[in-house]
Amino acid sequence: MGNDKRKVVILGSGAAGLTAAIYAARANLEPLILDGIQPGGQLTITSEVENYPGFREAIMGPDLMADMRAQAERFGTAFIQAQAESVDLSKHPFVIHADGASFQAEALIIATGASAKLLGIPSETKLMGHGVSACATCDGFFFRAKHVMVVGGGDTAMEEATFLTKFAAKVTIVHRRDELRASKIMQEKARANPKISFIWDSEVVEIFDVAKGSVTGVRLRNVKTGAESDMAIDGVFMGIGHRPNTGLFEGKLDLHPNGYIKTHDGTKTSVEGVFAAGDVQDFVYRQAITAAGTGCMAAIDAERWLEARAHDAATKAAAR
Ligand code: NDP
């Protein structure tokens, strides 16, 4: 791989990155996608997607992403299986270093997404998609009339728990302290919901039953007393937050205090010619369809920016 120069480079291949690629490719911008850490993005770790418009029946997350990728390829998007390691946004064209190669980009679309934080216990990974989830909107529907657990004490946990009460018979929130971090309004909503109860000062240390391949219960540890107890449960939702994948951009782009990229006037970032789409800049909606929507916006914003730049350069040249 040499010092490839592109009109548009897209970082990330989830719903935002692939939609940006479809639009950029159809605008003859010959985009290059660097796949990133999780090709296909967060949808590749979900099962059935029932809320992405256009599908009468549920579509599997990985299938949806494979179709989006094929669609982007059809219009000439180039893909490289690499993860950006550093970016130089201080000069133009921008430079991206990845896997020993460097790429120049006239316009850069950042769609590196966010990753759900997990507890880091082996049973959680093994049962992910089989009763363990990090997305109530995606998987809540499968827990009709069940007893589910939500781990966490912030707004995400309150929102997930409240959403789950639409389906579940009972929702138990497990928090590692005796005080919630969530905003007052979200706390009040959760506390007032008769289907929601709380277990305080406790951590989930084990999820059962890996051998059965489905969730049947959890082992809790009281962090104050150290006492452990087992509890039967049908599903466990991780609501301990998301981490935007923005480490590369710290000090280079304006970020919100929670680490997400700040955008203005659509998908523009604090550096001209750099656009951000999807979960890397969205900590409110975080849906596949909103990621795709902002991906489309980023491609259109990039196209217009490149056109205006070319027009300015031509005007200046004619005036000389
Ligand atoms: P937060 O960081 O606010 O909260 C994370 C919660 O998970 C905390 O209660 C934390 O505990 C707990 N936690 C973190 N790691 C662990 C762990 N390893 N084990 C057990 N518990 C853990 O993240 P959120 O995703 O809730 O919110 C992020 C941002 O997004 C906030 O600004 C929030 O306001 C916003 N948001 C807004 C929404 C809305 O307005 N509709 C919806 C969702 C999020 P502890 O408190 O002890 O640190």
Short mmCIF file of C-alpha atoms and ligand atoms in Angstrom, two decimals:
data_model
loop_
_atom_site.label_atom_id
_atom_site.label_comp_id
_atom_site.label_asym_id
_atom_site.label_seq_id
_atom_site.Cartn_x
_atom_site.Cartn_y
_atom_site.Cartn_z
CA MET A 1 0.00 0.00 0.00
CA GLY A 2 1.48 3.29 -1.02
CA ASN A 3 0.63 6.86 -0.30
CA ASP A 4 -2.85 6.58 -1.73
CA LYS A 5 -4.56 9.92 -2.39
CA ARG A 6 -8.34 9.98 -2.34
CA LYS A 7 -11.08 12.57 -2.64
CA VAL A 8 -12.93 10.95 0.25
CA VAL A 9 -11.67 8.57 2.91
CA ILE A 10 -14.19 7.07 5.32
CA LEU A 11 -13.10 5.62 8.65
CA GLY A 12 -15.43 2.86 9.81
CA SER A 13 -17.74 0.41 8.05
CA GLY A 14 -20.91 0.40 10.16
CA ALA A 15 -24.24 1.79 9.01
CA ALA A 16 -22.89 5.38 8.94
CA GLY A 17 -19.67 4.62 7.06
CA LEU A 18 -21.32 2.35 4.49
CA THR A 19 -24.16 4.78 3.80
CA ALA A 20 -21.63 7.60 3.40
CA ALA A 21 -19.77 5.35 0.94
CA ILE A 22 -22.91 4.59 -1.09
CA TYR A 23 -23.65 8.30 -1.48
CA ALA A 24 -20.03 9.34 -2.06
CA ALA A 25 -19.50 6.57 -4.63
CA ARG A 26 -22.66 7.53 -6.49
CA ALA A 27 -21.35 11.10 -6.58
CA ASN A 28 -18.18 9.79 -8.33
CA LEU A 29 -15.99 10.57 -5.34
CA GLU A 30 -14.44 7.09 -5.42
CA PRO A 31 -14.38 6.70 -1.65
CA LEU A 32 -12.01 4.51 0.26
CA ILE A 33 -13.21 2.85 3.47
CA LEU A 34 -10.85 1.73 6.18
CA ASP A 35 -12.88 -1.05 7.80
CA GLY A 36 -11.92 -0.40 11.40
CA ILE A 37 -11.88 -2.60 14.48
CA GLN A 38 -15.28 -4.16 13.94
CA PRO A 39 -16.10 -4.42 10.22
CA GLY A 40 -19.83 -3.89 9.84
CA GLY A 41 -20.04 -2.10 13.18
CA GLN A 42 -22.29 -2.77 16.16
CA LEU A 43 -25.06 -4.34 14.06
CA THR A 44 -22.83 -7.32 13.46
CA ILE A 45 -23.17 -8.24 17.14
CA THR A 46 -26.97 -8.03 17.21
CA SER A 47 -29.32 -10.72 16.08
CA GLU A 48 -32.63 -9.79 14.46
CA VAL A 49 -33.17 -6.18 13.40
CA GLU A 50 -36.85 -5.36 13.27
CA ASN A 51 -36.79 -1.57 13.24
CA TYR A 52 -34.75 -0.83 10.13
CA PRO A 53 -37.30 0.41 7.59
CA GLY A 54 -37.79 -1.51 4.38
CA PHE A 55 -37.94 -5.04 5.76
CA ARG A 56 -41.33 -6.62 6.37
CA GLU A 57 -39.70 -9.45 8.25
CA ALA A 58 -36.78 -9.13 10.62
CA ILE A 59 -33.35 -9.08 9.04
CA MET A 60 -30.27 -10.37 10.83
CA GLY A 61 -27.87 -7.55 11.75
CA PRO A 62 -24.88 -9.16 9.99
CA ASP A 63 -26.98 -9.75 6.83
CA LEU A 64 -28.11 -6.13 6.78
CA MET A 65 -24.50 -4.98 7.00
CA ALA A 66 -23.37 -7.44 4.32
CA ASP A 67 -26.05 -6.06 1.98
CA MET A 68 -25.04 -2.46 2.74
CA ARG A 69 -21.44 -3.34 2.05
CA ALA A 70 -22.29 -5.04 -1.27
CA GLN A 71 -24.33 -1.96 -2.22
CA ALA A 72 -21.36 0.31 -1.46
CA GLU A 73 -19.07 -1.99 -3.47
CA ARG A 74 -21.45 -1.97 -6.44
CA PHE A 75 -20.87 1.75 -6.90
CA GLY A 76 -17.10 1.46 -6.68
CA THR A 77 -16.20 1.91 -3.01
CA ALA A 78 -12.73 0.57 -2.23
CA PHE A 79 -12.33 -1.26 1.07
CA ILE A 80 -9.14 -1.82 3.00
CA GLN A 81 -9.08 -4.06 6.04
CA ALA A 82 -7.19 -1.73 8.30
CA GLN A 83 -7.62 0.35 11.38
CA ALA A 84 -6.45 3.96 11.36
CA GLU A 85 -3.62 4.37 13.87
CA SER A 86 -3.06 8.11 13.59
CA VAL A 87 -4.40 11.04 11.62
CA ASP A 88 -2.89 14.39 10.73
CA LEU A 89 -5.67 16.92 10.36
CA SER A 90 -3.35 19.93 10.64
CA LYS A 91 -2.55 20.00 6.94
CA HIS A 92 -4.47 19.44 3.74
CA PRO A 93 -4.87 16.89 2.27
CA PHE A 94 -5.32 15.08 5.58
CA VAL A 95 -3.09 12.09 6.23
CA ILE A 96 -4.23 8.81 7.75
CA HIS A 97 -1.75 6.16 8.86
CA ALA A 98 -2.96 2.58 9.04
CA ASP A 99 -1.15 -0.75 9.15
CA GLY A 100 2.15 0.66 7.86
CA ALA A 101 0.55 2.56 4.98
CA SER A 102 -0.56 6.15 4.67
CA PHE A 103 -3.51 7.61 2.85
CA GLN A 104 -4.23 11.19 1.86
CA ALA A 105 -7.77 12.46 1.94
CA GLU A 106 -9.17 15.69 0.55
CA ALA A 107 -12.25 15.13 2.67
CA LEU A 108 -12.47 12.80 5.64
CA ILE A 109 -15.62 11.19 7.02
CA ILE A 110 -15.28 9.78 10.51
CA ALA A 111 -17.71 6.96 11.22
CA THR A 112 -15.72 5.03 13.81
CA GLY A 113 -18.79 4.49 15.98
CA ALA A 114 -19.02 3.68 19.64
CA SER A 115 -18.61 0.46 21.53
CA ALA A 116 -20.88 -0.67 24.33
CA LYS A 117 -18.92 -1.04 27.53
CA LEU A 118 -19.00 -4.55 28.89
CA LEU A 119 -18.26 -5.98 32.33
CA GLY A 120 -15.36 -8.05 31.06
CA ILE A 121 -16.42 -11.43 32.44
CA PRO A 122 -16.06 -14.48 30.13
CA SER A 123 -19.69 -15.66 30.49
CA GLU A 124 -20.92 -12.28 29.26
CA THR A 125 -19.03 -12.63 25.97
CA LYS A 126 -20.10 -16.26 25.53
CA LEU A 127 -23.78 -15.46 26.07
CA MET A 128 -23.84 -12.22 24.05
CA GLY A 129 -26.79 -12.51 21.66
CA HIS A 130 -28.12 -15.47 23.70
CA GLY A 131 -29.75 -13.57 26.54
CA VAL A 132 -27.01 -11.01 27.11
CA SER A 133 -27.43 -7.78 25.19
CA ALA A 134 -26.22 -4.21 25.22
CA CYS A 135 -29.20 -2.81 23.33
CA ALA A 136 -32.76 -2.89 24.67
CA THR A 137 -34.15 -1.25 21.53
CA CYS A 138 -32.62 -4.07 19.46
CA ASP A 139 -33.43 -7.07 21.65
CA GLY A 140 -36.10 -6.06 24.19
CA PHE A 141 -38.85 -7.50 22.09
CA PHE A 142 -37.52 -11.03 22.65
CA PHE A 143 -38.14 -10.78 26.40
CA ARG A 144 -41.91 -10.52 26.44
CA ALA A 145 -43.29 -11.47 29.88
CA LYS A 146 -39.78 -12.34 31.14
CA HIS A 147 -37.71 -11.14 34.09
CA VAL A 148 -34.69 -9.21 32.87
CA MET A 149 -31.80 -7.42 34.55
CA VAL A 150 -30.21 -4.13 33.58
CA VAL A 151 -26.71 -3.38 34.86
CA GLY A 152 -25.76 0.26 35.45
CA GLY A 153 -26.89 3.43 37.18
CA GLY A 154 -26.70 6.09 34.45
CA ASP A 155 -29.16 7.42 31.89
CA THR A 156 -28.53 4.50 29.55
CA ALA A 157 -29.49 1.99 32.25
CA MET A 158 -32.63 3.96 33.21
CA GLU A 159 -33.63 4.31 29.59
CA GLU A 160 -33.00 0.64 28.81
CA ALA A 161 -34.92 -0.47 31.92
CA THR A 162 -37.87 1.80 31.18
CA PHE A 163 -37.97 0.66 27.57
CA LEU A 164 -37.81 -3.00 28.62
CA THR A 165 -40.92 -2.66 30.78
CA LYS A 166 -42.91 -2.47 27.54
CA PHE A 167 -42.17 -6.16 27.09
CA ALA A 168 -40.80 -7.71 30.24
CA ALA A 169 -42.93 -8.66 33.24
CA LYS A 170 -40.23 -7.44 35.61
CA VAL A 171 -37.01 -5.46 35.29
CA THR A 172 -34.34 -5.45 37.99
CA ILE A 173 -31.65 -2.78 37.87
CA VAL A 174 -28.37 -3.76 39.48
CA HIS A 175 -26.09 -0.87 40.38
CA ARG A 176 -22.67 -0.99 42.01
CA ARG A 177 -23.42 1.95 44.33
CA ASP A 178 -26.45 3.07 46.36
CA GLU A 179 -26.87 6.26 44.39
CA LEU A 180 -27.75 6.63 40.72
CA ARG A 181 -25.69 8.67 38.28
CA ALA A 182 -28.67 9.16 35.97
CA SER A 183 -30.34 12.55 35.46
CA LYS A 184 -33.16 13.34 37.90
CA ILE A 185 -35.89 13.04 35.33
CA MET A 186 -34.75 9.62 34.10
CA GLN A 187 -34.32 8.39 37.68
CA GLU A 188 -37.80 9.50 38.63
CA LYS A 189 -39.30 7.81 35.62
CA ALA A 190 -37.58 4.52 36.46
CA ARG A 191 -38.34 4.72 40.20
CA ALA A 192 -42.02 5.42 39.51
CA ASN A 193 -42.36 2.42 37.20
CA PRO A 194 -44.02 -0.45 39.13
CA LYS A 195 -42.26 -3.08 37.00
CA ILE A 196 -38.79 -1.80 37.95
CA SER A 197 -36.95 -2.71 41.14
CA PHE A 198 -33.38 -2.02 42.25
CA ILE A 199 -30.56 -4.01 43.76
CA TRP A 200 -27.96 -1.65 45.21
CA ASP A 201 -24.22 -1.91 45.93
CA SER A 202 -23.95 -4.99 43.78
CA GLU A 203 -21.99 -6.31 40.85
CA VAL A 204 -22.70 -9.14 38.44
CA VAL A 205 -19.77 -11.51 38.78
CA GLU A 206 -21.09 -14.44 36.71
CA ILE A 207 -23.84 -15.09 34.19
CA PHE A 208 -25.34 -18.59 33.91
CA ASP A 209 -25.60 -20.83 31.93
CA VAL A 210 -22.83 -21.00 29.36
CA ALA A 211 -23.24 -24.79 29.03
CA LYS A 212 -26.92 -24.38 28.09
CA GLY A 213 -26.14 -21.51 25.71
CA SER A 214 -28.79 -19.25 27.23
CA VAL A 215 -29.20 -16.99 30.24
CA THR A 216 -30.80 -18.61 33.27
CA GLY A 217 -29.41 -16.51 36.12
CA VAL A 218 -26.61 -14.42 37.57
CA ARG A 219 -24.30 -14.43 40.56
CA LEU A 220 -24.27 -11.09 42.38
CA ARG A 221 -21.68 -9.80 44.81
CA ASN A 222 -22.50 -7.14 47.34
CA VAL A 223 -19.54 -4.75 47.09
CA LYS A 224 -19.95 -3.61 50.72
CA THR A 225 -20.26 -6.98 52.42
CA GLY A 226 -18.64 -9.22 49.81
CA ALA A 227 -21.61 -11.60 50.11
CA GLU A 228 -22.48 -13.52 46.96
CA SER A 229 -25.94 -14.70 45.94
CA ASP A 230 -27.46 -16.36 42.88
CA MET A 231 -30.60 -15.11 41.21
CA ALA A 232 -32.71 -16.56 38.39
CA ILE A 233 -33.08 -14.21 35.42
CA ASP A 234 -34.00 -14.56 31.72
CA GLY A 235 -31.85 -11.84 30.23
CA VAL A 236 -29.10 -9.37 31.15
CA PHE A 237 -28.76 -5.95 29.52
CA MET A 238 -25.51 -4.05 29.90
CA GLY A 239 -26.36 -0.41 30.45
CA ILE A 240 -22.99 0.74 31.68
CA GLY A 241 -22.43 3.16 28.86
CA HIS A 242 -20.81 3.39 25.48
CA ARG A 243 -17.35 4.53 24.61
CA PRO A 244 -17.05 6.59 21.43
CA ASN A 245 -14.12 5.49 19.31
CA THR A 246 -12.51 8.90 19.29
CA GLY A 247 -9.09 8.27 20.86
CA LEU A 248 -7.44 9.15 17.51
CA PHE A 249 -9.00 12.58 17.43
CA GLU A 250 -8.28 13.84 20.94
CA GLY A 251 -6.64 17.26 20.68
CA LYS A 252 -7.32 17.33 16.92
CA LEU A 253 -11.09 17.85 16.81
CA ASP A 254 -13.49 19.46 19.27
CA LEU A 255 -15.07 16.72 21.38
CA HIS A 256 -17.93 16.88 23.89
CA PRO A 257 -16.87 16.34 27.52
CA ASN A 258 -18.11 12.73 27.20
CA GLY A 259 -15.71 12.14 24.30
CA TYR A 260 -18.14 12.24 21.36
CA ILE A 261 -17.21 14.39 18.34
CA LYS A 262 -18.91 17.78 18.22
CA THR A 263 -20.70 18.47 14.94
CA HIS A 264 -22.43 21.59 13.67
CA ASP A 265 -24.43 22.53 10.55
CA GLY A 266 -25.11 18.90 9.73
CA THR A 267 -22.01 16.76 10.05
CA LYS A 268 -19.24 19.39 10.06
CA THR A 269 -16.58 19.08 12.73
CA SER A 270 -14.23 21.75 14.08
CA VAL A 271 -11.84 21.09 11.16
CA GLU A 272 -13.00 22.11 7.70
CA GLY A 273 -13.24 19.14 5.38
CA VAL A 274 -13.64 16.64 8.23
CA PHE A 275 -17.14 15.30 8.79
CA ALA A 276 -18.49 12.93 11.43
CA ALA A 277 -21.47 10.57 11.18
CA GLY A 278 -23.16 7.89 13.24
CA ASP A 279 -22.55 6.90 16.84
CA VAL A 280 -19.16 8.60 17.04
CA GLN A 281 -21.05 11.91 17.24
CA ASP A 282 -24.44 10.75 18.55
CA PHE A 283 -25.01 9.88 22.18
CA VAL A 284 -28.76 10.46 22.08
CA TYR A 285 -30.38 8.34 19.34
CA ARG A 286 -27.77 5.66 18.53
CA GLN A 287 -29.92 3.79 16.02
CA ALA A 288 -28.88 2.09 12.78
CA ILE A 289 -31.25 4.27 10.82
CA THR A 290 -29.98 7.51 12.37
CA ALA A 291 -26.40 6.38 11.76
CA ALA A 292 -27.29 5.68 8.11
CA GLY A 293 -29.05 9.06 7.91
CA THR A 294 -26.07 11.00 9.21
CA GLY A 295 -23.78 8.93 6.94
CA CYS A 296 -25.81 10.15 3.97
CA MET A 297 -25.58 13.72 5.30
CA ALA A 298 -21.80 13.46 5.71
CA ALA A 299 -21.33 12.33 2.09
CA ILE A 300 -23.49 15.20 0.83
CA ASP A 301 -21.68 17.68 3.11
CA ALA A 302 -18.30 16.38 1.89
CA GLU A 303 -19.36 16.55 -1.75
CA ARG A 304 -20.56 20.16 -1.37
CA TRP A 305 -17.42 21.13 0.50
CA LEU A 306 -15.16 19.62 -2.17
CA GLU A 307 -17.17 21.34 -4.92
CA ALA A 308 -17.03 24.73 -3.20
CA ARG A 309 -13.30 24.31 -2.71
CA ALA A 310 -12.73 23.41 -6.37
CA HIS A 311 -14.90 26.34 -7.42
CA ASP A 312 -12.90 28.76 -5.20
CA ALA A 313 -9.62 27.44 -6.60
CA ALA A 314 -10.88 27.85 -10.19
CA THR A 315 -12.08 31.41 -9.50
CA LYS A 316 -8.73 32.34 -7.96
CA ALA A 317 -6.84 30.82 -10.91
CA ALA A 318 -9.02 32.73 -13.42
CA ALA A 319 -8.43 36.01 -11.57
CA ARG A 320 -4.63 35.66 -11.81
P1 NDP B 1 -22.64 6.92 32.35
O1 NDP B 1 -21.17 6.92 32.30
O2 NDP B 1 -23.36 8.18 32.66
O3 NDP B 1 -23.15 5.83 33.38
C1 NDP B 1 -22.62 4.53 33.39
C2 NDP B 1 -23.20 3.79 34.57
O4 NDP B 1 -22.73 2.46 34.54
C3 NDP B 1 -22.78 4.40 35.90
O5 NDP B 1 -23.82 4.33 36.81
C4 NDP B 1 -21.61 3.51 36.33
O6 NDP B 1 -21.51 3.36 37.73
C5 NDP B 1 -21.99 2.17 35.73
N1 NDP B 1 -20.82 1.40 35.38
C6 NDP B 1 -19.79 1.78 34.58
N2 NDP B 1 -18.90 0.79 34.46
C7 NDP B 1 -19.37 -0.23 35.22
C8 NDP B 1 -18.90 -1.52 35.51
N3 NDP B 1 -17.76 -1.98 34.99
N4 NDP B 1 -19.63 -2.31 36.33
C9 NDP B 1 -20.79 -1.86 36.84
N5 NDP B 1 -21.30 -0.65 36.60
C10 NDP B 1 -20.59 0.16 35.80
O7 NDP B 1 -23.08 6.34 30.90
P2 NDP B 1 -24.50 6.41 30.17
O8 NDP B 1 -24.36 5.62 28.94
O9 NDP B 1 -25.57 6.08 31.09
O10 NDP B 1 -24.61 7.94 29.74
C11 NDP B 1 -23.60 8.53 28.91
C12 NDP B 1 -24.06 9.92 28.47
O11 NDP B 1 -25.15 9.83 27.56
C13 NDP B 1 -24.54 10.76 29.65
O12 NDP B 1 -24.16 12.08 29.40
C14 NDP B 1 -26.04 10.62 29.58
O13 NDP B 1 -26.72 11.72 30.15
C15 NDP B 1 -26.27 10.52 28.07
N6 NDP B 1 -27.50 9.79 27.79
C16 NDP B 1 -28.64 10.51 27.62
C17 NDP B 1 -29.80 9.85 27.36
C18 NDP B 1 -31.01 10.67 27.18
O14 NDP B 1 -31.00 11.86 27.48
N7 NDP B 1 -32.09 10.11 26.69
C19 NDP B 1 -29.90 8.40 27.25
C20 NDP B 1 -28.64 7.74 27.49
C21 NDP B 1 -27.50 8.43 27.74
P3 NDP B 1 -21.05 4.58 38.66
O15 NDP B 1 -22.22 5.49 38.72
O16 NDP B 1 -20.70 3.92 39.94
O17 NDP B 1 -19.86 5.19 37.95
#
